[in-house]
Coordinates of C-alpha atoms and ligand atoms in Angstrom, one line a residue:
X177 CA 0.0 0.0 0.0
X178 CA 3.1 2.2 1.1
X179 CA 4.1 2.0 -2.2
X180 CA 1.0 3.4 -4.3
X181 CA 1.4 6.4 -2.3
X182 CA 4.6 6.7 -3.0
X183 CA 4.3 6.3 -6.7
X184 CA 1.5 8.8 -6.9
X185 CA 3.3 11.4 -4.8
X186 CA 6.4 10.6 -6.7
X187 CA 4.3 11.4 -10.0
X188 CA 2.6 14.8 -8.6
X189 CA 5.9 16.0 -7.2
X190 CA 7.4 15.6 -10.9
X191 CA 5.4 18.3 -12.0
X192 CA 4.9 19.9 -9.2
X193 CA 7.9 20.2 -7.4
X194 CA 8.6 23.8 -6.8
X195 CA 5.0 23.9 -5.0
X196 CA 5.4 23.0 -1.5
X197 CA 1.7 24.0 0.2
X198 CA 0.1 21.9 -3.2
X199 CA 2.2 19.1 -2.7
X200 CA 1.7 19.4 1.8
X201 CA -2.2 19.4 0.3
X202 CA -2.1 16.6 -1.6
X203 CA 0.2 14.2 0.4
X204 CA -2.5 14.5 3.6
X205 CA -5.3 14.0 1.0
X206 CA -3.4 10.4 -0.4
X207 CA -2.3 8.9 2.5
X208 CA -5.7 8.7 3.8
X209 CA -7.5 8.4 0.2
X210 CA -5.4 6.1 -1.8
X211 CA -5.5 3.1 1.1
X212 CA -9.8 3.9 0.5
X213 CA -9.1 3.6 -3.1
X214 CA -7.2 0.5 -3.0
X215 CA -10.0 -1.3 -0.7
X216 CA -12.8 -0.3 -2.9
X217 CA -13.0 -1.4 -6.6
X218 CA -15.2 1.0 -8.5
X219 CA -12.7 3.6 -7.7
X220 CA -9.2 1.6 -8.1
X221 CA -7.6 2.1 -11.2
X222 CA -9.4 5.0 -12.8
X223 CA -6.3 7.6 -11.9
X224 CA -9.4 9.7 -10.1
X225 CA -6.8 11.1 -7.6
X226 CA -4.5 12.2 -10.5
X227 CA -7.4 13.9 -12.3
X228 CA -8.1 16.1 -9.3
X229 CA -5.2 17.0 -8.6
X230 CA -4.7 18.7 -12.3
X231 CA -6.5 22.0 -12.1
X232 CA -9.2 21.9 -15.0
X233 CA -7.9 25.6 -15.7
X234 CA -5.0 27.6 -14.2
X235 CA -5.7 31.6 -15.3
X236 CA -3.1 34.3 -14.6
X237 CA -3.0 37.7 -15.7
X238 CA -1.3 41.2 -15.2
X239 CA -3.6 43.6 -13.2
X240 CA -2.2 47.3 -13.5
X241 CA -3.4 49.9 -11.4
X242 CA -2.3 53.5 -9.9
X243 CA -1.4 54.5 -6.9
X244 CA -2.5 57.6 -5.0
X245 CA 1.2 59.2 -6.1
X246 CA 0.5 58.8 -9.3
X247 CA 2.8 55.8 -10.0
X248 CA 2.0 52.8 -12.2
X249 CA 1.9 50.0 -10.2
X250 CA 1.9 46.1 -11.8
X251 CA 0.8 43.3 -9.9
X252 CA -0.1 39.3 -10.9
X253 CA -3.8 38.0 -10.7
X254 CA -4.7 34.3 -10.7
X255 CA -7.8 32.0 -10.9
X256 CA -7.3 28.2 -10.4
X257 CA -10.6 26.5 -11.7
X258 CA -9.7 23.6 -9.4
X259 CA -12.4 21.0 -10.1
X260 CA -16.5 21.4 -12.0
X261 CA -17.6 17.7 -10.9
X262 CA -20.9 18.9 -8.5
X263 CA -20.7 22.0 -9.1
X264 CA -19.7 25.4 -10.4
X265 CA -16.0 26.3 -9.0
X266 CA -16.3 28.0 -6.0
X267 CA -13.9 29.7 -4.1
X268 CA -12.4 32.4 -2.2
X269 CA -9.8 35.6 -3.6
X270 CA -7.1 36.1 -1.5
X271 CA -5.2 39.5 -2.0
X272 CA -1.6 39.1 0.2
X273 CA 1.9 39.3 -0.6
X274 CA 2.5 35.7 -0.6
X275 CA 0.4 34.6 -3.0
X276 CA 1.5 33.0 -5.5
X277 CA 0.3 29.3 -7.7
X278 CA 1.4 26.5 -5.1
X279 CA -0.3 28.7 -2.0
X280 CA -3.6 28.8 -4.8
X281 CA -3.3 25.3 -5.8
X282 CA -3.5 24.3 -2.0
X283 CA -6.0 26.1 -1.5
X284 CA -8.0 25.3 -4.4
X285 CA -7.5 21.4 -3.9
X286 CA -8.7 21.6 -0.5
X287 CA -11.9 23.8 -1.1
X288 CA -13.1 20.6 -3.4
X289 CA -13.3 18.8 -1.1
X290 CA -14.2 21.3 1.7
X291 CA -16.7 21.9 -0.7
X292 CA -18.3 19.0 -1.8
X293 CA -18.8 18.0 2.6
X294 CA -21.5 20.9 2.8
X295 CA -23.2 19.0 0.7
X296 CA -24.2 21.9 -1.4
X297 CA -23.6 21.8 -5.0
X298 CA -20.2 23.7 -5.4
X299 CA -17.2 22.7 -7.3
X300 CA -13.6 24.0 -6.0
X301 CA -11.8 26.9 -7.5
X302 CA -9.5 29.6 -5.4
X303 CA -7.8 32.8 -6.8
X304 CA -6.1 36.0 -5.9
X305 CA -3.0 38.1 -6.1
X306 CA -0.1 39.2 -4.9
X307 CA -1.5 42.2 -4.1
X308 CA -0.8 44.2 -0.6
X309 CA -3.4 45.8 0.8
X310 CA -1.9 46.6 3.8
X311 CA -1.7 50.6 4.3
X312 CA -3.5 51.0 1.0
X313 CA -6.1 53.9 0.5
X314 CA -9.8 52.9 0.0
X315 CA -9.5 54.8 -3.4
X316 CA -6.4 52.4 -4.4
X317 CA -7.8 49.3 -2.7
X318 CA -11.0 50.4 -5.4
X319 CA -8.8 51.3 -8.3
X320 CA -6.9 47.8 -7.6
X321 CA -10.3 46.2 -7.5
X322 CA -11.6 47.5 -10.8
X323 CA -8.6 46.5 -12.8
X324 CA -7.8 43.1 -11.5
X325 CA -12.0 42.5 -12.3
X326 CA -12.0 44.1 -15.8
X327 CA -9.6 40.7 -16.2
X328 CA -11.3 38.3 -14.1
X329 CA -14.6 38.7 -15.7
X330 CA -14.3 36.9 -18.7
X331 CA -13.8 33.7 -16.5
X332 CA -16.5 33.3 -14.3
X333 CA -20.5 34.0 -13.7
X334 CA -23.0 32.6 -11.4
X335 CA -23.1 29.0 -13.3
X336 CA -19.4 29.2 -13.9
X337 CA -17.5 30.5 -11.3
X338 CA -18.3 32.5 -7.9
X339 CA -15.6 33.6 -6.2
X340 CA -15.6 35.2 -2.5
X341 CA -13.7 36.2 0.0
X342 CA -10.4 35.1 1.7
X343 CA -7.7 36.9 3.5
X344 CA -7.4 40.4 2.3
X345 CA -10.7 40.1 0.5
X346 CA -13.7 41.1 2.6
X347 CA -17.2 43.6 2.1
X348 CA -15.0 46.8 1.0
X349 CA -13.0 44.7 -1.5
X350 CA -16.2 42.0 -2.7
X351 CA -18.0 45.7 -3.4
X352 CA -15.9 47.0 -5.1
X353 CA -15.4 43.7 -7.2
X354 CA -18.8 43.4 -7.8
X355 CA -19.5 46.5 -8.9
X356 CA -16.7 46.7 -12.0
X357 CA -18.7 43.3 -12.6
X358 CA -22.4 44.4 -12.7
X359 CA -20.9 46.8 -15.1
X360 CA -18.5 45.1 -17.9
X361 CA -21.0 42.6 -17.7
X362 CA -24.7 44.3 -18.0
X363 CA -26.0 41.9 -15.5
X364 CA -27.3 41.4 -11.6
X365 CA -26.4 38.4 -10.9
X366 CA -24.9 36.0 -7.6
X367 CA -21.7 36.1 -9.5
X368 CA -20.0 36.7 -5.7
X369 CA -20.8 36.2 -2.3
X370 CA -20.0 37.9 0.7
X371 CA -21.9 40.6 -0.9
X372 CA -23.1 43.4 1.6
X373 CA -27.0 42.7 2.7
X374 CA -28.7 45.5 0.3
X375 CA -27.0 44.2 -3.1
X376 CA -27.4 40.5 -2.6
X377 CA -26.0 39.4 0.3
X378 CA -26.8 36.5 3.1
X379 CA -27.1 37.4 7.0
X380 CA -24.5 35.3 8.7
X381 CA -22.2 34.9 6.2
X382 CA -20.1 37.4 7.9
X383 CA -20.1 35.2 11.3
X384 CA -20.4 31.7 8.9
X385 CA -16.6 30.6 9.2
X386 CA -15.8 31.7 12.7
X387 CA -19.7 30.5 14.1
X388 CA -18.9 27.5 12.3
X389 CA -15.3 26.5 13.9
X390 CA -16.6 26.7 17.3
X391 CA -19.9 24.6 15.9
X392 CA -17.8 22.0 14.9
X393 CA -15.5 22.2 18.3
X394 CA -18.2 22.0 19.8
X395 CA -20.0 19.2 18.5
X396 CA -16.2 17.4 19.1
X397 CA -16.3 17.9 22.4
X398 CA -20.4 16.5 22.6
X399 CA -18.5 13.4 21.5
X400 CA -16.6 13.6 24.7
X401 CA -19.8 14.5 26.8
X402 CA -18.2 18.1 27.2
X403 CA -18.5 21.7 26.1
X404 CA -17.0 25.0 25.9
X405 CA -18.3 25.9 28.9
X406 CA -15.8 27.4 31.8
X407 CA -12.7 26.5 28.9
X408 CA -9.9 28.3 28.2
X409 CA -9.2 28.9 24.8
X410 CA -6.4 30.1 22.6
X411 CA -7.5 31.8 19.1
X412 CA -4.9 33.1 16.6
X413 CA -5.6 35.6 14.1
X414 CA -7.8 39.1 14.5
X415 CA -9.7 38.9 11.1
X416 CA -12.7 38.0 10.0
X417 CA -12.6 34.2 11.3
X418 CA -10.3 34.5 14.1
X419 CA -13.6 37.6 15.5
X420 CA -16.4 35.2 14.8
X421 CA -15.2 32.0 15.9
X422 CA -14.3 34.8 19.4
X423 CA -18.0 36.1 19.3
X424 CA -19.3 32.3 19.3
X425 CA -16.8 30.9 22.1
X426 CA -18.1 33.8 24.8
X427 CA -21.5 32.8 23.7
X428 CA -20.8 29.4 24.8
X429 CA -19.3 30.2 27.6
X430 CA -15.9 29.9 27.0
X431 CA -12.6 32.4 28.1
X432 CA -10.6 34.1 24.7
X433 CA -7.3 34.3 26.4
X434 CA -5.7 35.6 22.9
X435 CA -5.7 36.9 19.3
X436 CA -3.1 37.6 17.0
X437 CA -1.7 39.2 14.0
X438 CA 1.6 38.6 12.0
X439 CA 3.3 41.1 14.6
X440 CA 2.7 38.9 17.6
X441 CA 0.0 37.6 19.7
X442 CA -1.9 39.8 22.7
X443 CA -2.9 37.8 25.8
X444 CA -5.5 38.7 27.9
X445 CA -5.5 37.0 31.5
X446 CA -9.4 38.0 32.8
X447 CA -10.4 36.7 29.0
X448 CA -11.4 39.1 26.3
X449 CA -15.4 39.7 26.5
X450 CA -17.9 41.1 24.2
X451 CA -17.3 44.6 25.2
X452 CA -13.2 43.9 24.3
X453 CA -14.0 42.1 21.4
X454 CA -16.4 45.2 20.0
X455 CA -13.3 47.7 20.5
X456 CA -11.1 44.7 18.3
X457 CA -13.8 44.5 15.4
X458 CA -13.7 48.2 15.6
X459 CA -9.7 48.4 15.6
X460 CA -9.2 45.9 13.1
X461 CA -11.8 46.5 10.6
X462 CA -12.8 49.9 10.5
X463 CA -9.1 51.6 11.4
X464 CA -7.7 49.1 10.1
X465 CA -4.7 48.9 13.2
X466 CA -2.6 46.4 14.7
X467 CA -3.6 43.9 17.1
X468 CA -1.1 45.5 19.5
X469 CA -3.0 49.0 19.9
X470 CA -5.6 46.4 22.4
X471 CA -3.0 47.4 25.2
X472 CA -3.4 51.5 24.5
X473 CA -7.3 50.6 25.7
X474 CA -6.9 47.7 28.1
X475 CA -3.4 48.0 29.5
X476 CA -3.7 44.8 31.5
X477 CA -2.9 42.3 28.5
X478 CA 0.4 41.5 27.4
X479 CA 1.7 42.3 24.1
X480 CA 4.2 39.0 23.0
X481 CA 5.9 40.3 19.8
X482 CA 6.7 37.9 17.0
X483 CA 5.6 35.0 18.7
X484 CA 2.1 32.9 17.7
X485 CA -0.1 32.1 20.9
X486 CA 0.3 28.6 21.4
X487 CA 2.6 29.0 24.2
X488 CA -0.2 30.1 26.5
X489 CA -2.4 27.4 28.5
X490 CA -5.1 26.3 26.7
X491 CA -8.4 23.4 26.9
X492 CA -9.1 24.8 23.2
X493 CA -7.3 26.0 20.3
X494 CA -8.7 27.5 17.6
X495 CA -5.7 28.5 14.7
X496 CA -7.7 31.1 12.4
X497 CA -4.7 32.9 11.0
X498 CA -3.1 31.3 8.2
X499 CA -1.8 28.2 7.0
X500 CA 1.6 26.5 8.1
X501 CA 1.2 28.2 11.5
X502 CA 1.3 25.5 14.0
X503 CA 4.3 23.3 13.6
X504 CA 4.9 20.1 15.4
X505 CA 6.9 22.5 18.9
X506 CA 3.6 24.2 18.7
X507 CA 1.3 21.0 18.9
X508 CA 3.8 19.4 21.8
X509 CA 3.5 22.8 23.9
X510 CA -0.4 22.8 23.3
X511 CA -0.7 18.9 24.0
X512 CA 2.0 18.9 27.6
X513 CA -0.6 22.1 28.5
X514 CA -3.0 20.1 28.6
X515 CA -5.1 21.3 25.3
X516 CA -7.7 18.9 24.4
X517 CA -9.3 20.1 21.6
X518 CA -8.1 21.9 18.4
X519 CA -10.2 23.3 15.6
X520 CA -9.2 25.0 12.3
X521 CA -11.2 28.3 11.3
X522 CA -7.8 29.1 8.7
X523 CA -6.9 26.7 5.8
X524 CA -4.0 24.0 6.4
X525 CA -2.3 26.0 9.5
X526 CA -1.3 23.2 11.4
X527 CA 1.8 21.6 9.5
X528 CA 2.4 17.6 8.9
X529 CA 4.3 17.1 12.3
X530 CA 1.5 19.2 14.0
X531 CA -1.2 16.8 13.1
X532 CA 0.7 13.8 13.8
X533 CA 1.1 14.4 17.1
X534 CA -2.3 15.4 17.9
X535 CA -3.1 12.3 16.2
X536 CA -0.9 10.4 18.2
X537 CA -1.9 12.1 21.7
X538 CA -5.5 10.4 20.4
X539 CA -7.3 14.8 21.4
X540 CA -10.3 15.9 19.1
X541 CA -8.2 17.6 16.0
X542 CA -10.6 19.0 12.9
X543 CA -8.7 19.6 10.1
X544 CA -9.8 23.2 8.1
X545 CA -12.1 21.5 5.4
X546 CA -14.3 20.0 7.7
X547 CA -14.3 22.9 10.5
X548 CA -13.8 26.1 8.6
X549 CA -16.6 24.9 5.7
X550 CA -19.2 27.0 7.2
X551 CA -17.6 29.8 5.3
X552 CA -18.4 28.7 2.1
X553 CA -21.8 26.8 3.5
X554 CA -23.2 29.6 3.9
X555 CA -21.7 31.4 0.3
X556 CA -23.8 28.5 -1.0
X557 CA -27.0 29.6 1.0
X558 CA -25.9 32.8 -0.4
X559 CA -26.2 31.6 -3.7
X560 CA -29.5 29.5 -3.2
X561 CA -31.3 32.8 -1.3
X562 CA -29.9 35.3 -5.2
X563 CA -31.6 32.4 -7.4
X564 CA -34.4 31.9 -5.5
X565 CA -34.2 36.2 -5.1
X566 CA -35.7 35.9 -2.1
X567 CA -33.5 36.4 1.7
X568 CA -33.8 34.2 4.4
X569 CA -33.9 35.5 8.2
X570 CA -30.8 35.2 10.6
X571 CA -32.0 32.2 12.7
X572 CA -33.0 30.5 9.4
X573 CA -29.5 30.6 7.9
X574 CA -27.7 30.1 11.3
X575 CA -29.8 27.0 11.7
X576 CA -28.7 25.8 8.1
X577 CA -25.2 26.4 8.9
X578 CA -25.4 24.7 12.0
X579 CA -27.4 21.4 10.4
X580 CA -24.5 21.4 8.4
X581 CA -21.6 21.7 10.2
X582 CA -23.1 18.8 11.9
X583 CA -23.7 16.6 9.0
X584 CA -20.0 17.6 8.2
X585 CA -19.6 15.9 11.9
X586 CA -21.3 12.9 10.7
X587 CA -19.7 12.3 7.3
X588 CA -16.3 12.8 9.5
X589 CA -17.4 10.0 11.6
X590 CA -18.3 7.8 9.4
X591 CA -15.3 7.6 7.5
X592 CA -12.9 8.6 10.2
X593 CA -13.8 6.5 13.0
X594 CA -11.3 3.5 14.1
X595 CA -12.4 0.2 16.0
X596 CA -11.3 1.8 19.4
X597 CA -13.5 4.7 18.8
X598 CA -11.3 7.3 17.9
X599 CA -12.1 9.5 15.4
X600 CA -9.6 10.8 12.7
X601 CA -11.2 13.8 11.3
X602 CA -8.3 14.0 8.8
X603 CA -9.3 10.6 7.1
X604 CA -12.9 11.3 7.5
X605 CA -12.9 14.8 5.4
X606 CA -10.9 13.2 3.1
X607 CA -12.4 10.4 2.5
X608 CA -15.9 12.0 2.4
X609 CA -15.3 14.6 0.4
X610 CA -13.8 12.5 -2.0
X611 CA -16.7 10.3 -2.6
X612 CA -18.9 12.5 -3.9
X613 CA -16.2 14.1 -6.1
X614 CA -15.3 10.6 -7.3
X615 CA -18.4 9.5 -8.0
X616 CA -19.7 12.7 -10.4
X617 CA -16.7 12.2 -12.4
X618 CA -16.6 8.6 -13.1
X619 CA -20.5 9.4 -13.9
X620 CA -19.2 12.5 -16.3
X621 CA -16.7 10.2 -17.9
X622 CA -13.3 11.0 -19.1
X623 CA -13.5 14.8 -19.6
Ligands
LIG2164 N1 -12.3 31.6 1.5 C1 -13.2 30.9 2.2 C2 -12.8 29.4 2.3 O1 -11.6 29.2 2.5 C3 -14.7 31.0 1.7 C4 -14.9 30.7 0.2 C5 -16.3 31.0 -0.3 O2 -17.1 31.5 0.5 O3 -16.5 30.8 -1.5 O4 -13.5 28.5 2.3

């Protein structure tokens, strides 16, 4: 068996070699996938894995825009049409620095199969550029916007290809998307989501990846006949995720000891509340600061510069910063401190060695494309609510998400669980969200 994951990664690393998060990607999809291949005949021999792990379409392009000086500025803009089987490709932009087509292609290759557990009819796609937005203007943020969609256009629509958010990319940027498209294109149409409530948008969705981290933590822990209640827990990042999955652990009754930023981590002893946690949505999104600038209002925290915040005692963990951001040091400092739960709100943070040891310790470990899928869950409720033109209420779409982060569970299970009992959530996405992938192609045929 060894050696049929060997050959296959030996085959994908040919072509792929100079792409480490693709290759990280695919190597935790195959060791868990190809032994489920092997043991069951209507997929063996059919290269299915091979075929997905070929984007269907790779587009790059040159998006020029100018700057508030005046100055002609060039950046690269991508769009990885990952894989059409049950769906249009669906997807998040991401707009950072380090972009470039292996972080894409790892990210595209997971949302298939992130995808395709919702259970909602979305293919996998992912896209972006290298684009800072850090200390931008909103006027160069817009003009950026405009130009890099007056490309992307051509390439997707609402049956083809709907991108969304992703780090970098949230309302300001999805408007200002949206709008260059509404106009090249003459149309109205769900072409986005994440879209802002009076143009098209769902309630929740701004909540959906961070609400549904902590749903899926916390339906790990109902495995255990425990809860968030009275626990400590450890959250890195300050966006988007990292706020929501925050919001939903003080509503359960858990302590936020920290957040984080690529500066270094704050730590907050009495727990950060909902009154802290309004002044950080405020700081973050709307000046735009640094995670830091919490001490200037609550001088009691600790600023720890350059460090990530898995050093500090935890029950919970929660990494909703980026991938590759809890190494296997991380996992053993979490795991001697007694942590006995870890949930992903970002994509891939925790690195090979990371997961083996949680794996190993036997704790509740979801990796991000079963935990952090209630992002794009809900960008597919989104996209149900534009055809249907027609919104649904808050507690309508928040029960949705939760009915599916739970399914999600369930699929996990049923593929992940061992004779002892234990539950590998790793084998259990993959394995799951294979299956339905696998089975649309072999019924498309060879295309
Ligand atoms: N970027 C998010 C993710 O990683 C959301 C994608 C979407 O809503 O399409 O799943």
């Amino acid at each position: 068996m060894k050696s049929n994951i060997e050959s296959f990664l030996d085959l994908v690393k040919e072509r792929n070699g100079h792409e480490p998060e693709f290759l990280q990607a695919v190597e935790e999809v195959a060791e868990t996938v190809i032994p489920y291949i092997i043991e069951n005949d209507i997929y063996y021999g059919k290269n299915i894995l091979l075929r997905m792990v070929e984007p269907e379409r790779v587009v790059t392009f040159r998006v020029c825009w100018v700057d508030d000086k005046g100055e002609i500025r060039v950046n690269r803009g991508y769009r990885i049409q990952m894989n059409s089987a049950i769906g249009p490709y669906k997807g998040g932009l991401r707009f950072h620095p380090t972009v470039n087509m292996s972080i894409l292609k790892f990210l595209a290759f997971e949302q298939v199969f992130k995808n395709s557990l919702t259970t909602l009819p979305m293919g996998g796609g992912k896209g972006g550029s290298d684009f800072d937005p850090k200390g931008k203007s909103d006027n160069e943020i817009m003009r950026f916007c405009h130009s890099f969609m007056s490309e992307l256009f051509r390439h997707i629509g609402h049956n083809t290809d709907v991108p969304a958010g992703d780090i970098g990319v949230g309302a300001r940027e999805i408007g200002f998307l949206f709008g260059m498209y509404k106009k090249i294109s003459n149309g109205f149409t769900g072409v986005l989501t994440g879209k802002g409530m009076s143009w098209g948008g769902s309630l929740i969705r701004p909540e959906a990846t961070g609400y549904g981290t902590v749903y899926f933590a916390e339906k790990m822990l109902e495995t255990k006949e425990d809860s968030f209640k009275g626990k400590d827990v450890v959250i890195s990042g300050s966006g988007n995720v990292a706020q929501y999955a925050a919001e939903k652990t003080i509503q359960l009754g858990g302590k936020v000891l920290t957040l984080s930023d690529s500066s270094g981590y704050i730590y907050d002893e009495d727990g950060i509340d909902t009154e802290k946690l309004a002044f950080v949505m405020e700081l973050k999104n709307e000046r735009r600061g640094r995670i830091s600038e919490y001490l200037e209002t609550y001088p009691n925290a600790k600023f720890v510069k350059g460090r990530t915040p898995w050093e500090v005692k935890c029950d919970i963990a929660l990494p909703c910063a980026t991938q590759n951001e809890l190494n296997e040091d991380d996992a053993n400092t979490l795991l001697s401190n007694g942590c006995i739960c870890v949930s992903e709100g970002a994509n891939m943070p925790s690195t090979k060695g990371a997961i083996t040891a949680f794996h190993k310790a036997k704790i509740l470990f979801a990796p991000g494309k079963a935990s952090n899928a209630g992002g794009v869950a809900t960008s597919g409720l989104e996209m149900t609510q534009n055809s249907l033109r027609f919104n649904w209420t808050r507690e309508e779409v928040d029960l949705k998400l939760k009915e599916i982060m739970s399914n999600i569970h369930d699929s996990c299970t049923e593929y992940g669980k061992d004779e002892n009992g234990y539950i590998d959530y790793v084998k259990g996405a993959n394995i799951a969200g294979f299956v339905k992938v696998a089975d649309a192609m072999l019924a498309q045929g060879i295309v």
